Coordinates of N, CA, C and O and ligand atoms in Angstrom, one line a residue:
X227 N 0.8 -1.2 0.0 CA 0.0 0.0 0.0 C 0.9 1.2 0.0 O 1.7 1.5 0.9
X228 N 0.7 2.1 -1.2 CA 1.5 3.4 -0.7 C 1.1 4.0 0.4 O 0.1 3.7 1.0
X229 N 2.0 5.0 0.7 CA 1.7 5.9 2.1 C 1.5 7.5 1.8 O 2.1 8.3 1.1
X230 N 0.6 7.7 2.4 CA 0.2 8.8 2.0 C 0.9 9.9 2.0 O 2.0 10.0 2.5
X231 N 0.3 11.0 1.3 CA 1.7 12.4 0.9 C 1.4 13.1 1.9 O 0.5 12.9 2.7
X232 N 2.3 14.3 2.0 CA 1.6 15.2 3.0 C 1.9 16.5 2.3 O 3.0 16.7 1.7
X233 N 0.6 17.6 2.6 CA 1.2 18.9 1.8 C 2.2 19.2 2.3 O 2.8 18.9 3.3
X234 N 2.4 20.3 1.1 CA 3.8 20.9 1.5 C 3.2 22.3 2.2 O 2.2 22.9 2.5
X235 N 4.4 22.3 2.3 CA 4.4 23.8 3.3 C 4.8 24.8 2.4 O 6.0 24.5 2.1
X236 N 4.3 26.3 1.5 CA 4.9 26.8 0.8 C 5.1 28.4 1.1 O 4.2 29.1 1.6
X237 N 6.6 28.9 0.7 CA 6.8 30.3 1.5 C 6.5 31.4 0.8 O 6.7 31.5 -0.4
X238 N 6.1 32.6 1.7 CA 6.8 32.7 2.8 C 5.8 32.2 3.8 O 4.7 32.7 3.8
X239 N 6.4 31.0 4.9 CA 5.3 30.7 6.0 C 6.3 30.7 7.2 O 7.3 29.9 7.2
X240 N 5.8 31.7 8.3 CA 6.4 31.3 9.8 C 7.0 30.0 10.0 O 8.2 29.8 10.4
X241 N 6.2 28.9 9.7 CA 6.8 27.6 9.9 C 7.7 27.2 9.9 O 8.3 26.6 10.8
X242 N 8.5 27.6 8.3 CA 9.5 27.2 7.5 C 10.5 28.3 8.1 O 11.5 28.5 7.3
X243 N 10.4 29.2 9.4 CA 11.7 30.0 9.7 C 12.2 29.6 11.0 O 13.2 30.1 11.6
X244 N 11.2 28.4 11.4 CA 11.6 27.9 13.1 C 12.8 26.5 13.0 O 13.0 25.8 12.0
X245 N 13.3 26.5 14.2 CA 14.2 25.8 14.7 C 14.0 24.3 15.0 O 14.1 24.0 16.2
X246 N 13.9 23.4 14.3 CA 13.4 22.3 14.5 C 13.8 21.4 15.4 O 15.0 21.3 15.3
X247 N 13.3 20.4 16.4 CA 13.9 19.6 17.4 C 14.2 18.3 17.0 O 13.4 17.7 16.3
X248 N 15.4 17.7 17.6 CA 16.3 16.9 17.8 C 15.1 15.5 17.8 O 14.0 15.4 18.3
X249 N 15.7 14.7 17.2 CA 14.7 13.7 17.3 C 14.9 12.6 18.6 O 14.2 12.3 19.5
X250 N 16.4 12.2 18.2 CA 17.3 11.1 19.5 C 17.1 10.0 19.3 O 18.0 9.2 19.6
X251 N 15.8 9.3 18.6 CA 15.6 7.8 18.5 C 14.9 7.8 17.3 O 14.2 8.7 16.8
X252 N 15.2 6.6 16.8 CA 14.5 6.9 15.0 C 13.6 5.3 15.7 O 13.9 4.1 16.0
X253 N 12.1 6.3 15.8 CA 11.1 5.1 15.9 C 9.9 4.9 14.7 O 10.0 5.3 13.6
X254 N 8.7 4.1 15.4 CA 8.0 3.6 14.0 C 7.7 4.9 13.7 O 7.5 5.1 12.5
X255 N 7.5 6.0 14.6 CA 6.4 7.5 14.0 C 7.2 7.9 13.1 O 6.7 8.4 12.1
X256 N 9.0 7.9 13.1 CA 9.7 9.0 12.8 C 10.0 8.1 11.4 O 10.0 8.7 10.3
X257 N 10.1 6.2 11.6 CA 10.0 5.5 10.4 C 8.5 6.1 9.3 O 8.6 6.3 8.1
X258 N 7.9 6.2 9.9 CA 6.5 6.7 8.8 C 6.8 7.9 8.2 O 6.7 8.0 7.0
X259 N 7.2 9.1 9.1 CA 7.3 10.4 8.6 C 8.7 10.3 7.2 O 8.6 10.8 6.1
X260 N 9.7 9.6 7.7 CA 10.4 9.5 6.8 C 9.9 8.9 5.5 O 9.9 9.5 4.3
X261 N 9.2 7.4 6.0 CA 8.6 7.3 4.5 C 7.6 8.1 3.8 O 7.7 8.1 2.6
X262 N 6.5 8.9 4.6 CA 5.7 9.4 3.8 C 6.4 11.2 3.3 O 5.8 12.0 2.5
X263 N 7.7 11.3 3.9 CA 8.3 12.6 3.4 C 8.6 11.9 1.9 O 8.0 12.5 1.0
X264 N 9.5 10.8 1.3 CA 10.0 10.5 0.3 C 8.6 10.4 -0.6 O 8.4 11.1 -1.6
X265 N 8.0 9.9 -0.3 CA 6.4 9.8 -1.0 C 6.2 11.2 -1.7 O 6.4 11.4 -2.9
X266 N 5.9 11.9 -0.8 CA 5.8 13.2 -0.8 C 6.7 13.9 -2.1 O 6.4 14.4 -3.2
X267 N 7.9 13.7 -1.6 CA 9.2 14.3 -2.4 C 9.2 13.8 -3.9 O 9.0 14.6 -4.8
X268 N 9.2 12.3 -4.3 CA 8.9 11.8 -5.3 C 7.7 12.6 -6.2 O 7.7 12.8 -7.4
X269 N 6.6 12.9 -5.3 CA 5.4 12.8 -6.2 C 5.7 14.4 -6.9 O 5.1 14.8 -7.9
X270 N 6.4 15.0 -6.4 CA 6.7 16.5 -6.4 C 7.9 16.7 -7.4 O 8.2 17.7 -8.1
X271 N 8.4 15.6 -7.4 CA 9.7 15.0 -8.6 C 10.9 16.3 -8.0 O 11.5 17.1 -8.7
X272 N 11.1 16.1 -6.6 CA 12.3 16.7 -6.0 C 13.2 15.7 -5.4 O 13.1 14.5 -5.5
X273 N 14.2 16.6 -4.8 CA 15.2 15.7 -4.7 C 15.9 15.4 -3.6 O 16.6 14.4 -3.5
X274 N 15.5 16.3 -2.5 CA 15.3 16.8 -1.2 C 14.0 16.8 -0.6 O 13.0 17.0 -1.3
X275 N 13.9 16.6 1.0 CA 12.7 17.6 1.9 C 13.3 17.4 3.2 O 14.0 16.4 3.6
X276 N 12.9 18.4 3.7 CA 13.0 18.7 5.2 C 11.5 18.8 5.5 O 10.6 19.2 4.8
X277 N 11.3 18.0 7.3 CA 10.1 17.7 7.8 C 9.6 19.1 7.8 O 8.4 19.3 7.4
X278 N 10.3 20.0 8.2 CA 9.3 21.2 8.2 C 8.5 21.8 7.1 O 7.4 22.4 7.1
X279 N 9.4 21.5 6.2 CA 8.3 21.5 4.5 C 7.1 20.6 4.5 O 6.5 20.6 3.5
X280 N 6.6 19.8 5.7 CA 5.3 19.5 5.7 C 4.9 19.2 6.9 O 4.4 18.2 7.4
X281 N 5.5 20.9 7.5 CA 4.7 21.0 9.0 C 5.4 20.1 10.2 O 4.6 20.0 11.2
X282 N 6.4 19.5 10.3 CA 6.9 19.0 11.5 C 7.8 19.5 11.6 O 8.4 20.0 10.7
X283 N 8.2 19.7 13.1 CA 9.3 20.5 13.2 C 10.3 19.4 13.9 O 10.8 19.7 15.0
X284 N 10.5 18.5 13.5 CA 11.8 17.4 13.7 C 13.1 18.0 12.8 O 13.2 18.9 12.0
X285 N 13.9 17.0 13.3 CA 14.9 17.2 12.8 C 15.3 15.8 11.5 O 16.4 15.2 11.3
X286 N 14.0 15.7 10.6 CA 14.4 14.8 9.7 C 14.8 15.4 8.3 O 14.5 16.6 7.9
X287 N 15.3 14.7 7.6 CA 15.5 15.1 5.8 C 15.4 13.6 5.1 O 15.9 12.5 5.5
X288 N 14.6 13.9 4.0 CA 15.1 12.6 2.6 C 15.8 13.2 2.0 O 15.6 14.4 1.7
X289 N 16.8 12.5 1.6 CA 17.0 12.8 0.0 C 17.4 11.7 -1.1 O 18.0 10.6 -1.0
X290 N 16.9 12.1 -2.3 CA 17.5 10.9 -3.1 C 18.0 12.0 -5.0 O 17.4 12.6 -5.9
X291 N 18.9 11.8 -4.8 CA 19.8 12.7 -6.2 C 20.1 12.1 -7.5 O 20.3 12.5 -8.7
X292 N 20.1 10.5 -6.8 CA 19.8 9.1 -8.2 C 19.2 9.5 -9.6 O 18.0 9.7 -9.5
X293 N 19.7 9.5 -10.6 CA 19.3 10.2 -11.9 C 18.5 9.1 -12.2 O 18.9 7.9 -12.1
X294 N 16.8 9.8 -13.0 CA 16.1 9.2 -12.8 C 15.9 7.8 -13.6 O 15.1 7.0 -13.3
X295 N 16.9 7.7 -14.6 CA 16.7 6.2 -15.1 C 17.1 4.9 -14.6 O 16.9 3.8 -15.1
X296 N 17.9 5.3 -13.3 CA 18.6 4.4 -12.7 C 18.0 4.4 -11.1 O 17.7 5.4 -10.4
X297 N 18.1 2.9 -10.6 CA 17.4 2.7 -9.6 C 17.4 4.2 -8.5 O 18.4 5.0 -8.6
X298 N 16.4 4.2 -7.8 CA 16.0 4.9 -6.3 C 17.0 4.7 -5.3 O 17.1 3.5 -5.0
X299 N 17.9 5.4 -4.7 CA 19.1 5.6 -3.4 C 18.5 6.9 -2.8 O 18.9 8.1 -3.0
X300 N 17.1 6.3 -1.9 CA 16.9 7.5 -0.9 C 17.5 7.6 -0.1 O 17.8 6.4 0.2
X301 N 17.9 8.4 0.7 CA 18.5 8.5 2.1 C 17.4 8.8 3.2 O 16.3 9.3 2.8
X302 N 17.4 8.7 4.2 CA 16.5 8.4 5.5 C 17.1 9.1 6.4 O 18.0 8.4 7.1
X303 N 16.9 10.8 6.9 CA 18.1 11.2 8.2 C 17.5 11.7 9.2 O 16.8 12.7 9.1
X304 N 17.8 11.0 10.3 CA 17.5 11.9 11.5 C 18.3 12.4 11.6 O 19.2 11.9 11.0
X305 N 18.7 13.9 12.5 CA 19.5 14.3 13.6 C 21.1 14.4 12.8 O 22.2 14.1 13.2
X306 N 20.7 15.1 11.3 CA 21.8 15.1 10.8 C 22.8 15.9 11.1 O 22.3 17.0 11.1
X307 N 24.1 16.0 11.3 CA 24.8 16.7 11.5 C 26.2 16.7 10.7 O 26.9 15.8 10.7
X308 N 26.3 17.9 10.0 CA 27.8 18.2 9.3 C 29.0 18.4 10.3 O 29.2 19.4 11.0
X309 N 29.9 17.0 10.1 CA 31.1 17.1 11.3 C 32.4 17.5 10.4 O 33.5 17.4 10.9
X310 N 32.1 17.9 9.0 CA 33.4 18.5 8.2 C 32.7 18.8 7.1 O 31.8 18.0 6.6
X311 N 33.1 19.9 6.6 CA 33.1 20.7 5.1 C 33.9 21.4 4.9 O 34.3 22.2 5.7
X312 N 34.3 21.0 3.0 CA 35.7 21.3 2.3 C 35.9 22.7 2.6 O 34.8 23.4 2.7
X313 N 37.2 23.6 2.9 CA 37.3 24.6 2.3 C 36.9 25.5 0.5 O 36.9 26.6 0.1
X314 N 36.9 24.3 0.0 CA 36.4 24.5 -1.5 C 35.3 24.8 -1.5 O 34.6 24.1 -0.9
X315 N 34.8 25.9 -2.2 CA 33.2 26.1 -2.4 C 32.6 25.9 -4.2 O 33.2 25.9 -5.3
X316 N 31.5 25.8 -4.0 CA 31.2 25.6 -5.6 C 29.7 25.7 -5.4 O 28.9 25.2 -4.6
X317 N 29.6 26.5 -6.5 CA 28.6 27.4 -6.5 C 27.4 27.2 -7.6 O 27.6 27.9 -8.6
X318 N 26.5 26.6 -7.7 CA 25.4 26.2 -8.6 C 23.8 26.2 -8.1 O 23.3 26.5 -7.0
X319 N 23.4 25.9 -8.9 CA 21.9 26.6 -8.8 C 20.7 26.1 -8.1 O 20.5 25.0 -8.5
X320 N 20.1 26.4 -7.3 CA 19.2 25.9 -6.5 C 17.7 25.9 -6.3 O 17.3 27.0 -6.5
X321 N 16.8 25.0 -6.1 CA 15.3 25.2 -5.7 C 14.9 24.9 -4.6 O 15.5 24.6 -3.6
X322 N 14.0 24.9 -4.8 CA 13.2 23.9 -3.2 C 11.9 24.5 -3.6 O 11.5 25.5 -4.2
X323 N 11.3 23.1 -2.9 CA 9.6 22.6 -3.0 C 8.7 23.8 -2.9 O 7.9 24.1 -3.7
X324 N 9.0 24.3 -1.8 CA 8.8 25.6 -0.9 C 8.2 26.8 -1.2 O 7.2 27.4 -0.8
X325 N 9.6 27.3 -2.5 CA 9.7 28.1 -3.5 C 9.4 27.7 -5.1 O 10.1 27.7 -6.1
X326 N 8.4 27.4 -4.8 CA 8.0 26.7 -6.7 C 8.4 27.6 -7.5 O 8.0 28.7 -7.4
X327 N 9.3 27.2 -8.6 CA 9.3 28.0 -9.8 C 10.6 29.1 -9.4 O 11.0 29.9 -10.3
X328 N 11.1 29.1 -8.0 CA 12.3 29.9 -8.2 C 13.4 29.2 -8.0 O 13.6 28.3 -7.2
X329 N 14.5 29.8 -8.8 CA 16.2 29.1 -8.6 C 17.5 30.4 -8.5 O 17.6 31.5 -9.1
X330 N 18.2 29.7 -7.7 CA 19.3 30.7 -7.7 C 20.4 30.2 -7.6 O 20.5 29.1 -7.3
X331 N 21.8 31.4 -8.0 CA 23.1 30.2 -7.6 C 23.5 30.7 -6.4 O 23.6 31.9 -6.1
X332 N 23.7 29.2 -5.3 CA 23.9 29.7 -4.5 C 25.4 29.0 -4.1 O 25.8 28.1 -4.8
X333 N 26.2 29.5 -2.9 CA 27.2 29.4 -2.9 C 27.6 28.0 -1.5 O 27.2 28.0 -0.4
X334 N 28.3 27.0 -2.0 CA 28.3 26.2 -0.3 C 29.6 25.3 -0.2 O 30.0 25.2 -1.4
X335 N 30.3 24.6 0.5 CA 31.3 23.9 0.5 C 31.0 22.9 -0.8 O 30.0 22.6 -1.3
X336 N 31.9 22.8 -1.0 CA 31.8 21.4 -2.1 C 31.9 19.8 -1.8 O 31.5 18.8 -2.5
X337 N 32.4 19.8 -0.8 CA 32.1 18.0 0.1 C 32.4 18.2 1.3 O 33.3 18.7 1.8
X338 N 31.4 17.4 1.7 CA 30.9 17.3 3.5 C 31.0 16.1 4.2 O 30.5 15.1 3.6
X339 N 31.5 16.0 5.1 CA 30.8 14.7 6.2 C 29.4 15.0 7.1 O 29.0 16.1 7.6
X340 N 28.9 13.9 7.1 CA 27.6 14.1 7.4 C 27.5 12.9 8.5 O 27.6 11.7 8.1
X341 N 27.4 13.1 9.6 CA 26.7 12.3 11.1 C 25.1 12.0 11.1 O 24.5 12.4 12.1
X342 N 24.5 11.3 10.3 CA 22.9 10.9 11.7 C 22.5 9.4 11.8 O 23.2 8.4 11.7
X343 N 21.0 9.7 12.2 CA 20.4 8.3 12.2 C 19.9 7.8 11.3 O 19.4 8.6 10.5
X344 N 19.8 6.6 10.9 CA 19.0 6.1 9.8 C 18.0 5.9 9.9 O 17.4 6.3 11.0
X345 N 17.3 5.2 9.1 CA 15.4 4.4 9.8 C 15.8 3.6 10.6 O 15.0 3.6 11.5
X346 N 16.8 2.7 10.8 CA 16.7 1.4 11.6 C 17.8 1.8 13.0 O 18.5 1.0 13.5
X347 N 17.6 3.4 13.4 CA 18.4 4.1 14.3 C 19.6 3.7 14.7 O 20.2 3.5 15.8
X348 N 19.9 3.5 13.4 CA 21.8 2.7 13.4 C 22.2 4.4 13.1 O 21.6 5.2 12.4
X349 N 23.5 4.7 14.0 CA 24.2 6.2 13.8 C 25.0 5.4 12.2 O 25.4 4.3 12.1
X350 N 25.1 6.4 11.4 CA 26.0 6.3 10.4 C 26.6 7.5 10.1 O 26.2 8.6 10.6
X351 N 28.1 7.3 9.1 CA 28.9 9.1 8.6 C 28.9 8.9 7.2 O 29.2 7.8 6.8
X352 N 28.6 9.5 6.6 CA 28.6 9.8 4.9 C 29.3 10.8 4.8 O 29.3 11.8 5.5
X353 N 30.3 10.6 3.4 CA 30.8 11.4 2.8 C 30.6 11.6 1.8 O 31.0 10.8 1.0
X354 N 29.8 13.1 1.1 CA 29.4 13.5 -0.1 C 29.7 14.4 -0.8 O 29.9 15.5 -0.2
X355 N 29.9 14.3 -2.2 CA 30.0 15.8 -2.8 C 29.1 15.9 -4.0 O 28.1 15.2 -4.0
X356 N 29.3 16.6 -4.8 CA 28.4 17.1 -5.5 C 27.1 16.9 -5.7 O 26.8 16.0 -4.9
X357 N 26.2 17.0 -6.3 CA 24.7 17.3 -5.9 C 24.1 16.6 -4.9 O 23.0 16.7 -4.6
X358 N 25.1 15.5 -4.2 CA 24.6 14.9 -2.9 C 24.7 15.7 -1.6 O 23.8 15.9 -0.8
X359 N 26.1 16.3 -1.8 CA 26.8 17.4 -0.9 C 25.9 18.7 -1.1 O 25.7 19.2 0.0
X360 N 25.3 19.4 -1.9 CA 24.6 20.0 -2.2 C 23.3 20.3 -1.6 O 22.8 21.3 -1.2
X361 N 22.7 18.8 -1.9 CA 21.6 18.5 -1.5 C 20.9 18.9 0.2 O 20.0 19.6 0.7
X362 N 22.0 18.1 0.7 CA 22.0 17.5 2.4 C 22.2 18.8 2.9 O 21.5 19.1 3.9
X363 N 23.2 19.7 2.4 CA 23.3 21.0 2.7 C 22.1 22.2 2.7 O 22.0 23.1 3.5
X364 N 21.4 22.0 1.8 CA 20.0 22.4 1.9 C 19.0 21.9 2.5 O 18.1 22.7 2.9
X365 N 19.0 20.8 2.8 CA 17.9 20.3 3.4 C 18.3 21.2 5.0 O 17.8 22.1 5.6
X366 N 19.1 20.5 5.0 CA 19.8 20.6 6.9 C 19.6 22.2 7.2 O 19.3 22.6 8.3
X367 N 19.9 23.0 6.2 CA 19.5 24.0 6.3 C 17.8 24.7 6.8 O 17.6 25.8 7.5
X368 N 17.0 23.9 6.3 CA 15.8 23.7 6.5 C 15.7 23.5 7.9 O 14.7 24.1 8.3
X369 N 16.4 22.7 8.9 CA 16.1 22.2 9.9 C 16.4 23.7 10.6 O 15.9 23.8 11.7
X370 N 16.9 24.5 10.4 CA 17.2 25.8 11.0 C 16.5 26.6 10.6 O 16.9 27.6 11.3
X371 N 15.7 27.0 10.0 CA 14.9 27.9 9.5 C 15.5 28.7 8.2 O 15.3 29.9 7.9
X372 N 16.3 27.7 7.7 CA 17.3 28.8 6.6 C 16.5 28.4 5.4 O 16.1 27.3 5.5
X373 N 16.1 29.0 4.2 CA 16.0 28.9 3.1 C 17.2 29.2 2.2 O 18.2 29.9 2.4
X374 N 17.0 28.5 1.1 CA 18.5 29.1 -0.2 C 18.3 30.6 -0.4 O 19.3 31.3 -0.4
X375 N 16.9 31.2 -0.7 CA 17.1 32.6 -0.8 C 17.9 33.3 0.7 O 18.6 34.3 0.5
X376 N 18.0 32.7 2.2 CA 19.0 33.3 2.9 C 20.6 33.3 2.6 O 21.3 33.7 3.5
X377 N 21.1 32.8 1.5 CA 22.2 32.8 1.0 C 22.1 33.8 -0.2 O 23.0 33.9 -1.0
X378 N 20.9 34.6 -0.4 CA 21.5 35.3 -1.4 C 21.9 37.0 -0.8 O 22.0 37.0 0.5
X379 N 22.0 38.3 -1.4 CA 21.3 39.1 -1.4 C 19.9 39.6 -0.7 O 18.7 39.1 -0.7
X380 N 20.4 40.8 0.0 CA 19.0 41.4 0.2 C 18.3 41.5 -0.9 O 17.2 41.0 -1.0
X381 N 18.7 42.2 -1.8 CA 18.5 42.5 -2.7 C 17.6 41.4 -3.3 O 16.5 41.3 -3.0
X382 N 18.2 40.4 -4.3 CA 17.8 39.2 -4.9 C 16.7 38.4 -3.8 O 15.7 37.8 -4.1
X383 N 17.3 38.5 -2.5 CA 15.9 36.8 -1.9 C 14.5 38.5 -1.8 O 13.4 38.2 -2.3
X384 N 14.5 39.6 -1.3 CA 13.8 40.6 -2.1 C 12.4 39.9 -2.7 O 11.3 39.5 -2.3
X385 N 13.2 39.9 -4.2 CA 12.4 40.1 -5.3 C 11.8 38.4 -5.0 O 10.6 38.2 -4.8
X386 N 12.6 37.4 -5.0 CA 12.0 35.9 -4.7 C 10.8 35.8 -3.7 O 9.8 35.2 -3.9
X387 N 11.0 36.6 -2.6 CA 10.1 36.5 -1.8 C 8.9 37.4 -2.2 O 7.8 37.0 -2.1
X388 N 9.2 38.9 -2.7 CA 7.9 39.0 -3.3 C 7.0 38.7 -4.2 O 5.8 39.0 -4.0
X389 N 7.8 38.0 -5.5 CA 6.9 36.7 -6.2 C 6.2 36.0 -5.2 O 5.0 36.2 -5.1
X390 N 6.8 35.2 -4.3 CA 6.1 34.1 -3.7 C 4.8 34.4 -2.8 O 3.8 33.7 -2.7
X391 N 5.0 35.5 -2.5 CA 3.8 36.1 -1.4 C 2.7 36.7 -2.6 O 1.5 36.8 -2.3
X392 N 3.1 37.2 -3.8 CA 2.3 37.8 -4.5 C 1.2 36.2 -5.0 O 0.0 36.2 -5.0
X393 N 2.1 35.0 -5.5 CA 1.8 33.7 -6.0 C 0.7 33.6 -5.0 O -0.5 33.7 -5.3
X394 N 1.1 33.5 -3.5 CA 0.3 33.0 -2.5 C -1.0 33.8 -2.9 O -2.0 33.2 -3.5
X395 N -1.0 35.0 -2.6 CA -2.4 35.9 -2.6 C -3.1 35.5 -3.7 O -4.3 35.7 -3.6
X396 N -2.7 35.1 -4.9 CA -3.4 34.9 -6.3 C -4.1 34.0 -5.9 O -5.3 34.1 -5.9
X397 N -3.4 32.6 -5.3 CA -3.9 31.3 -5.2 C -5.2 31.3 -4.5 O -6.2 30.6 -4.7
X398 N -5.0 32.5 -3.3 CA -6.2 32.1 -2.0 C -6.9 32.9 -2.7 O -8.0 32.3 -2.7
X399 N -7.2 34.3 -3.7 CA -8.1 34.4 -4.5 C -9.2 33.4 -5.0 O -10.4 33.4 -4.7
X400 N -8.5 32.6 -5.8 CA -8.5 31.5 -7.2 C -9.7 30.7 -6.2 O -10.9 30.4 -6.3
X401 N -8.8 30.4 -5.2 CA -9.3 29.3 -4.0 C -11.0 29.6 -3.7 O -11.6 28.9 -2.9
Ligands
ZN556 ZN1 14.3 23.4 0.2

């Protein structure tokens, strides 16, 4: 049986600027949320989510960056934590769920070590770089209330954010 999706959360919303808490034990709730976040992410044909993109404020992320003709490598993270990132930066373009329809280049280490939990609350460390390193870097960002537009410009996250709020008000119009 699939598992159901859960909306997203889209900005600008209070939600998506809070501090998310620490999970500590990856159990069956946190196993469900994980799978119905990938659900979620899939049906959305993204590549990333952070729980707070659909309203929980844990400290989880999926991700899966697997190009699409080749099998599914989701990742499953509680309580992820970056314990090294390169001095090299590299700089390419970004979205999120959140922000439909906008992208920016944004700037971030180029490979990281990565500490969390898995579903089967085994601690593991991954070492990633490019669009995986990328990836996990955004998400986790999420767990802090960061969006990619807070890496740009006043100026530039600006104009991003007044599309999005102007999008919003059309929609609850329409609605
Ligand atoms: Zn995002």
């Amino acid at each position: 049986m699939p598992m159901p999706k859960r909306p997203l959360v889209i900005a600008p919303d209070p939600g998506l600027k809070q501090q998310a808490a620490a999970v500590g034990r990856v159990d069956a709730d946190v196993r469900r949320l994980m799978d119905e976040m990938l659900e979620t992410m899939y049906a959305a044909t993204g590549i990333g989510l952070a729980a707070p993109q659909v309203g929980v404020l844990k400290r989880v992320i999926v991700v899966d960056v697997s190009p699409a003709n080749l099998p599914a490598q989701p990742y499953r993270m509680a309580d992820p934590v970056i314990t090294w990132a390169s001095a090299e930066l590299v700089t390419g373009e970004e979205g999120c769920l959140s922000l439909p329809e906008q992208y920016a280049d944004v700037t971030r280490p180029a490979r990281i070590s990565v500490r969390y939990r898995d579903e089967a609350d085994a601690e593991r460390e991954l070492d990633a770089d490019g669009l995986l390193a990328k990836c996990i870097q955004h998400e986790i960002d999420h767990l802090d209330g960061i969006l990619f537009v807070d890496h740009l410009s006043t100026l530039k996250r600006g104009i991003i954010l007044r599309k999005l709020a102007k999008a919003k008000k059309l929609a609850s119009v329409a609605a």
